[in-house]
JSON list of C-alpha atoms in Angstrom, two decimals:
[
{"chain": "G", "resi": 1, "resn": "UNK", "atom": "CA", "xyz": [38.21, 44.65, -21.14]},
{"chain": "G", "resi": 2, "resn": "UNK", "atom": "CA", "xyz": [36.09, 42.96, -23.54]},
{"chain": "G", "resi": 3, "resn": "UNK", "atom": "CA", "xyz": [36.06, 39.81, -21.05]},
{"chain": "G", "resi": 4, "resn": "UNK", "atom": "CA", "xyz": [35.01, 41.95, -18.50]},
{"chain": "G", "resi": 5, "resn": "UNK", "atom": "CA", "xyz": [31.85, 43.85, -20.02]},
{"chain": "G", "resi": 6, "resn": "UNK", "atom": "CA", "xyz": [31.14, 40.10, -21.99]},
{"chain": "G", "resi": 7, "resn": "UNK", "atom": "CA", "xyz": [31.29, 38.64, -17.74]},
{"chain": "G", "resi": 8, "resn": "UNK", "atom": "CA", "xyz": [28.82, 41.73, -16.42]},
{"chain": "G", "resi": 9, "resn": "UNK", "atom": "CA", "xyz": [26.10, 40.83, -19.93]},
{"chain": "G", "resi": 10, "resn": "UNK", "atom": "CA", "xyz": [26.11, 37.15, -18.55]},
{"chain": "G", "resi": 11, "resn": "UNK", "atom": "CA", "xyz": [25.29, 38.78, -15.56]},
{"chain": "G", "resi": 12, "resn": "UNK", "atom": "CA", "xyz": [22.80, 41.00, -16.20]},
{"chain": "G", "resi": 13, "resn": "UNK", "atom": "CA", "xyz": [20.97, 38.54, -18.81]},
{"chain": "G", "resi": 14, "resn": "UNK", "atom": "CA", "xyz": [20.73, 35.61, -15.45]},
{"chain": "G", "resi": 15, "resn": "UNK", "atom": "CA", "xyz": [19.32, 38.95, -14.02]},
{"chain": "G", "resi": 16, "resn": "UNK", "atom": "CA", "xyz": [16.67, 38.78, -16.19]},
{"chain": "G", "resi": 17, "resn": "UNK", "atom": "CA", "xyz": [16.30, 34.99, -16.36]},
{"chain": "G", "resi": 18, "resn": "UNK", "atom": "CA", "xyz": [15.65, 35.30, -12.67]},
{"chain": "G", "resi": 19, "resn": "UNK", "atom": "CA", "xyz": [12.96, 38.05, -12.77]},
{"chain": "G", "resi": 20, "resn": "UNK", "atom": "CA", "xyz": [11.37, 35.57, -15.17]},
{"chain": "G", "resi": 21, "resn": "UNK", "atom": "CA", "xyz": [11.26, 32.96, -13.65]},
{"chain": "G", "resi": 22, "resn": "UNK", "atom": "CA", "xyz": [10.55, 34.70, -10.39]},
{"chain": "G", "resi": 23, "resn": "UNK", "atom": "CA", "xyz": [7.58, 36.08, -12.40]},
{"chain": "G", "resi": 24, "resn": "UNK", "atom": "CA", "xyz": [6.13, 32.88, -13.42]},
{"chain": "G", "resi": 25, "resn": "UNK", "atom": "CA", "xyz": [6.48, 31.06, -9.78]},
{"chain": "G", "resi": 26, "resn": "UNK", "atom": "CA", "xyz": [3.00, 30.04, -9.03]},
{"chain": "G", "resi": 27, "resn": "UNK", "atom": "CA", "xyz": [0.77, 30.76, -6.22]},
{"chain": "G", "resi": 28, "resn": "UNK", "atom": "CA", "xyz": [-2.16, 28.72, -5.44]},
{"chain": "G", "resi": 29, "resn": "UNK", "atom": "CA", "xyz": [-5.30, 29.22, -3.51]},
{"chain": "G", "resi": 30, "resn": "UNK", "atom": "CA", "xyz": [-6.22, 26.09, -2.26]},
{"chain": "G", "resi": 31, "resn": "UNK", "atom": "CA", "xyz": [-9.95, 26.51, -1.83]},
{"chain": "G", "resi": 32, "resn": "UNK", "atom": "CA", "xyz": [-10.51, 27.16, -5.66]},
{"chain": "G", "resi": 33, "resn": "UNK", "atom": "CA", "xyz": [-8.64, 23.83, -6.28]},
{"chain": "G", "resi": 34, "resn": "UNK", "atom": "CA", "xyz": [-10.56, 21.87, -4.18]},
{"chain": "G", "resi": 35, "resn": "UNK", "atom": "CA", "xyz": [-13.34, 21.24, -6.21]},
{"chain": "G", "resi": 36, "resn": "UNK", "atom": "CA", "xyz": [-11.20, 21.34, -9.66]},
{"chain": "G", "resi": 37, "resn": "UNK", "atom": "CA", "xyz": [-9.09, 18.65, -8.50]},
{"chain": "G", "resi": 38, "resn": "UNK", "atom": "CA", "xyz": [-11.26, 16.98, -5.64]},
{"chain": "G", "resi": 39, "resn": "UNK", "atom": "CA", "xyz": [-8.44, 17.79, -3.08]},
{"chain": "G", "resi": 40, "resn": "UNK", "atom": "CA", "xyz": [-8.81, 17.18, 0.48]},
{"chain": "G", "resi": 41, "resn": "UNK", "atom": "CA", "xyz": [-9.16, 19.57, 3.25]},
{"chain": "G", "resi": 42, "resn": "UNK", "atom": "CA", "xyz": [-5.67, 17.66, 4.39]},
{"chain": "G", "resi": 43, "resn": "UNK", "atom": "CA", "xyz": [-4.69, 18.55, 1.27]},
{"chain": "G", "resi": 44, "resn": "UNK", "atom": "CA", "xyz": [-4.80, 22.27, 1.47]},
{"chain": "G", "resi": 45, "resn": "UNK", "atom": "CA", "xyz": [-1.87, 22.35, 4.08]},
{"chain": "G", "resi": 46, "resn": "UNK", "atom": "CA", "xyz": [0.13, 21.48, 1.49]},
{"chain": "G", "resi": 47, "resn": "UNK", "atom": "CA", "xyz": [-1.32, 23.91, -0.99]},
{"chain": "G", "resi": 48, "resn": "UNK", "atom": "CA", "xyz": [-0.31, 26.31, 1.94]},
{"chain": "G", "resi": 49, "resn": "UNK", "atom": "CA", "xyz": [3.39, 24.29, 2.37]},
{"chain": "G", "resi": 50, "resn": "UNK", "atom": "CA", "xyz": [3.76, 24.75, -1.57]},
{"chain": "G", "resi": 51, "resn": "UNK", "atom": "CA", "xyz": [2.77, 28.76, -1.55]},
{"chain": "G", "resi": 52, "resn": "UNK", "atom": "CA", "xyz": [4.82, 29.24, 1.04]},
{"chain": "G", "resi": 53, "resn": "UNK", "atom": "CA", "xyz": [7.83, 27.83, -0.43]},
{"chain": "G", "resi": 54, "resn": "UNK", "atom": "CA", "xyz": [6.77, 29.66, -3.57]},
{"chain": "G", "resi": 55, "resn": "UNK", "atom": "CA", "xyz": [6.93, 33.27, -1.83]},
{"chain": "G", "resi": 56, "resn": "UNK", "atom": "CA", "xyz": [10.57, 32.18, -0.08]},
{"chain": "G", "resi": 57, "resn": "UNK", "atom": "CA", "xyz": [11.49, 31.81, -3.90]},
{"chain": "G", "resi": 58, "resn": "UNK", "atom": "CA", "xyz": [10.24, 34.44, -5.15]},
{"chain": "G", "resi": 59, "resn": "UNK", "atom": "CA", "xyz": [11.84, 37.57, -2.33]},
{"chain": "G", "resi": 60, "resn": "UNK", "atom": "CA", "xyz": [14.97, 35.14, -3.21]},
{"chain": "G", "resi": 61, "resn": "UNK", "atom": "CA", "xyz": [15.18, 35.60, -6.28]},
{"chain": "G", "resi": 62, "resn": "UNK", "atom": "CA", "xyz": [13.98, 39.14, -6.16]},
{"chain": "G", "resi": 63, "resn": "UNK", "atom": "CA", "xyz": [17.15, 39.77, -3.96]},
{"chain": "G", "resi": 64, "resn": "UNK", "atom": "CA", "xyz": [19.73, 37.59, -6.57]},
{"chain": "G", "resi": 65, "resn": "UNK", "atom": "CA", "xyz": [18.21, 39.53, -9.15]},
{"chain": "G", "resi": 66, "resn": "UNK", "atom": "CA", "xyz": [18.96, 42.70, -7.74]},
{"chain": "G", "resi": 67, "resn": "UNK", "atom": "CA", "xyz": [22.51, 41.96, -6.49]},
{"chain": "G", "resi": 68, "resn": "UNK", "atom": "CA", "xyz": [23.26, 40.77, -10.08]},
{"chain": "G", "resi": 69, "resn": "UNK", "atom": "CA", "xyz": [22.11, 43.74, -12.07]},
{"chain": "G", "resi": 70, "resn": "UNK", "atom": "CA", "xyz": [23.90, 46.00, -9.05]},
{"chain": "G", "resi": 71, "resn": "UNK", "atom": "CA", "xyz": [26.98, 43.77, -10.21]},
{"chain": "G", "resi": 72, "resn": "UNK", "atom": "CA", "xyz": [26.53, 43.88, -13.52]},
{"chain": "G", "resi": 73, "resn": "UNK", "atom": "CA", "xyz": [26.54, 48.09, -13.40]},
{"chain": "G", "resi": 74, "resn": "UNK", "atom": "CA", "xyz": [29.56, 47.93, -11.46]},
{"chain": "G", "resi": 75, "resn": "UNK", "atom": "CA", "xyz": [31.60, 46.06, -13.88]},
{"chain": "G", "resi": 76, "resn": "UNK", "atom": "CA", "xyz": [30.70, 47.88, -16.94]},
{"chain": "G", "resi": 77, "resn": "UNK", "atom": "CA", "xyz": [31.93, 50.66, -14.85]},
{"chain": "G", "resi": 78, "resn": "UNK", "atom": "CA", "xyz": [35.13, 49.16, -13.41]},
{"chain": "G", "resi": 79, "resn": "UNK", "atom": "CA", "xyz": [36.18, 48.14, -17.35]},
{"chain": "G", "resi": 80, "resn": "UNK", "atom": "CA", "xyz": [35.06, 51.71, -18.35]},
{"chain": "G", "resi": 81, "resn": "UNK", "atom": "CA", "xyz": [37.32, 53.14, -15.55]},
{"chain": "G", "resi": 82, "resn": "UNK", "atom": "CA", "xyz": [40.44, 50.98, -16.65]},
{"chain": "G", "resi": 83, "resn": "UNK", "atom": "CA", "xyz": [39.85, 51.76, -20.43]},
{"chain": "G", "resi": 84, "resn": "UNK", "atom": "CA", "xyz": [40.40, 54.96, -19.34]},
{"chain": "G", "resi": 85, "resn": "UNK", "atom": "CA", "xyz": [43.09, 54.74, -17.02]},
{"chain": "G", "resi": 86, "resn": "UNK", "atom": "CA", "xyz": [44.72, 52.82, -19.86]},
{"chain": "G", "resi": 87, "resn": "UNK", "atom": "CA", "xyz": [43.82, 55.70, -22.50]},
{"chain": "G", "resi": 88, "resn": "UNK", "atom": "CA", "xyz": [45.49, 57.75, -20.06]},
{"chain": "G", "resi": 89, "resn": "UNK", "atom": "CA", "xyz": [48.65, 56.15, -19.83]},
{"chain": "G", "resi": 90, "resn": "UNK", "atom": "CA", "xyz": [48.21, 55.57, -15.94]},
{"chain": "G", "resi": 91, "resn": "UNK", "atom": "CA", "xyz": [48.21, 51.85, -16.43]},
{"chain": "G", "resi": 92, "resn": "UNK", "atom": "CA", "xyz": [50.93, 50.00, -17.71]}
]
């Protein structure tokens, strides 16, 4: 079972790799740029382009971060539930 419960930590450490870097995805407002980096009115579409993409990543990875940590519980509980099925002598 060791395997198992070493599997569902890999899983529940990406879980938090995710939330991290789903944490630190960036969001810009365009019109404060503007005059820090001289960029075009054009320019701000993209600004827009780029914080959209930026929110698709981060309910993404809000939703892989969740399925992994529900995965992750239900593995340490599988391997606790055969450990004691085993214990039991129910499982040969």
């Amino acid at each position: 079972m060791g395997h198992i419960r070493r599997f569902a930590g890999v899983m529940g450490d990406s879980a938090t790799g995710v939330d991290a870097v789903r944490q630190g995805t960036p969001r810009f407002e365009g019109w404060h740029l503007a005059p820090v980096a001289g960029v075009p009115v054009v320019g701000l579409l993209f600004v827009d382009r780029l914080n959209t993409v930026a929110d698709t990543w981060r309910d993404s990875a809000g939703i892989l971060s969740e399925v992994l940590r529900k995965d992750n519980d239900r593995l340490f509980r599988a391997a606790d539930n055969y450990v004691a099925a085993e214990q039991a002598g129910t499982v040969t």
